[in-house]
Amino acid sequence: KSAIVRGNPALLPWVVTGFHNLVLGYATMAPLTRELLGIDPFAPEAVARQTEFLTQLQDMLFRQPTPVE
């Protein structure tokens, strides 16, 4: 479980929905991203950056707490 859900289990649906929106929203909003930022969101470099972002976010959300000695 993420630190958020450990702190408040009722937030689990929002964590799942939020992560889902980050993944699908990237593809859905690609035309707007292309128009506003002038980048191709499906270019290899952009996909790599998005993957890196999602990986780091997931690591932060689901990091296990370090035990206190």
Short mmCIF file of C-alpha atoms in Angstrom, two decimals:
data_model
loop_
_atom_site.label_atom_id
_atom_site.label_comp_id
_atom_site.label_asym_id
_atom_site.label_seq_id
_atom_site.Cartn_x
_atom_site.Cartn_y
_atom_site.Cartn_z
CA LYS A 1 0.00 0.00 0.00
CA SER A 2 1.11 3.55 -0.62
CA ALA A 3 1.91 5.93 2.19
CA ILE A 4 -1.28 7.80 1.30
CA VAL A 5 -3.42 4.68 1.64
CA ARG A 6 -1.64 3.56 4.81
CA GLY A 7 -2.54 6.95 6.28
CA ASN A 8 -6.14 6.84 5.04
CA PRO A 9 -7.38 3.60 3.44
CA ALA A 10 -10.50 5.38 2.15
CA LEU A 11 -8.27 7.18 -0.38
CA LEU A 12 -7.40 3.98 -2.27
CA PRO A 13 -10.00 4.56 -5.03
CA TRP A 14 -8.62 8.07 -5.58
CA VAL A 15 -5.03 6.83 -5.75
CA VAL A 16 -5.98 4.18 -8.31
CA THR A 17 -8.13 6.61 -10.33
CA GLY A 18 -5.46 9.32 -10.25
CA PHE A 19 -2.73 6.97 -11.49
CA HIS A 20 -5.08 5.64 -14.17
CA ASN A 21 -5.79 9.19 -15.32
CA LEU A 22 -2.07 9.97 -15.53
CA VAL A 23 -1.51 7.01 -17.82
CA LEU A 24 -4.55 7.37 -20.08
CA GLY A 25 -4.61 11.16 -19.95
CA TYR A 26 -1.16 11.24 -21.53
CA ALA A 27 -2.51 9.61 -24.69
CA THR A 28 -5.84 11.39 -24.61
CA MET A 29 -4.30 14.82 -24.29
CA ALA A 30 -1.52 14.19 -26.85
CA PRO A 31 -3.01 16.53 -29.48
CA LEU A 32 -3.24 19.37 -26.96
CA THR A 33 0.28 18.70 -25.71
CA ARG A 34 1.55 18.78 -29.27
CA GLU A 35 -0.24 22.06 -29.98
CA LEU A 36 0.60 23.88 -26.74
CA LEU A 37 4.14 22.64 -26.16
CA GLY A 38 5.21 21.92 -29.71
CA ILE A 39 6.43 18.43 -28.87
CA ASP A 40 5.32 15.04 -30.12
CA PRO A 41 4.22 13.13 -27.00
CA PHE A 42 4.71 9.84 -28.86
CA ALA A 43 8.29 10.52 -29.95
CA PRO A 44 10.71 8.04 -28.35
CA GLU A 45 12.30 10.70 -26.11
CA ALA A 46 8.91 11.95 -24.87
CA VAL A 47 7.69 8.42 -24.15
CA ALA A 48 10.93 7.71 -22.27
CA ARG A 49 10.48 10.84 -20.14
CA GLN A 50 6.84 9.98 -19.40
CA THR A 51 7.86 6.44 -18.44
CA GLU A 52 10.60 7.79 -16.17
CA PHE A 53 8.13 10.21 -14.54
CA LEU A 54 5.54 7.48 -13.91
CA THR A 55 8.19 5.11 -12.56
CA GLN A 56 9.51 7.71 -10.13
CA LEU A 57 5.99 8.65 -9.06
CA GLN A 58 5.11 5.02 -8.47
CA ASP A 59 8.31 4.51 -6.46
CA MET A 60 7.45 7.51 -4.30
CA LEU A 61 3.84 6.47 -3.78
CA PHE A 62 4.58 2.87 -2.92
CA ARG A 63 7.87 3.23 -1.07
CA GLN A 64 7.90 1.16 2.07
CA PRO A 65 8.58 3.15 5.23
CA THR A 66 12.00 2.64 6.76
CA PRO A 67 11.77 1.13 10.23
CA VAL A 68 12.72 3.38 13.10
CA GLU A 69 15.36 1.87 15.32
#
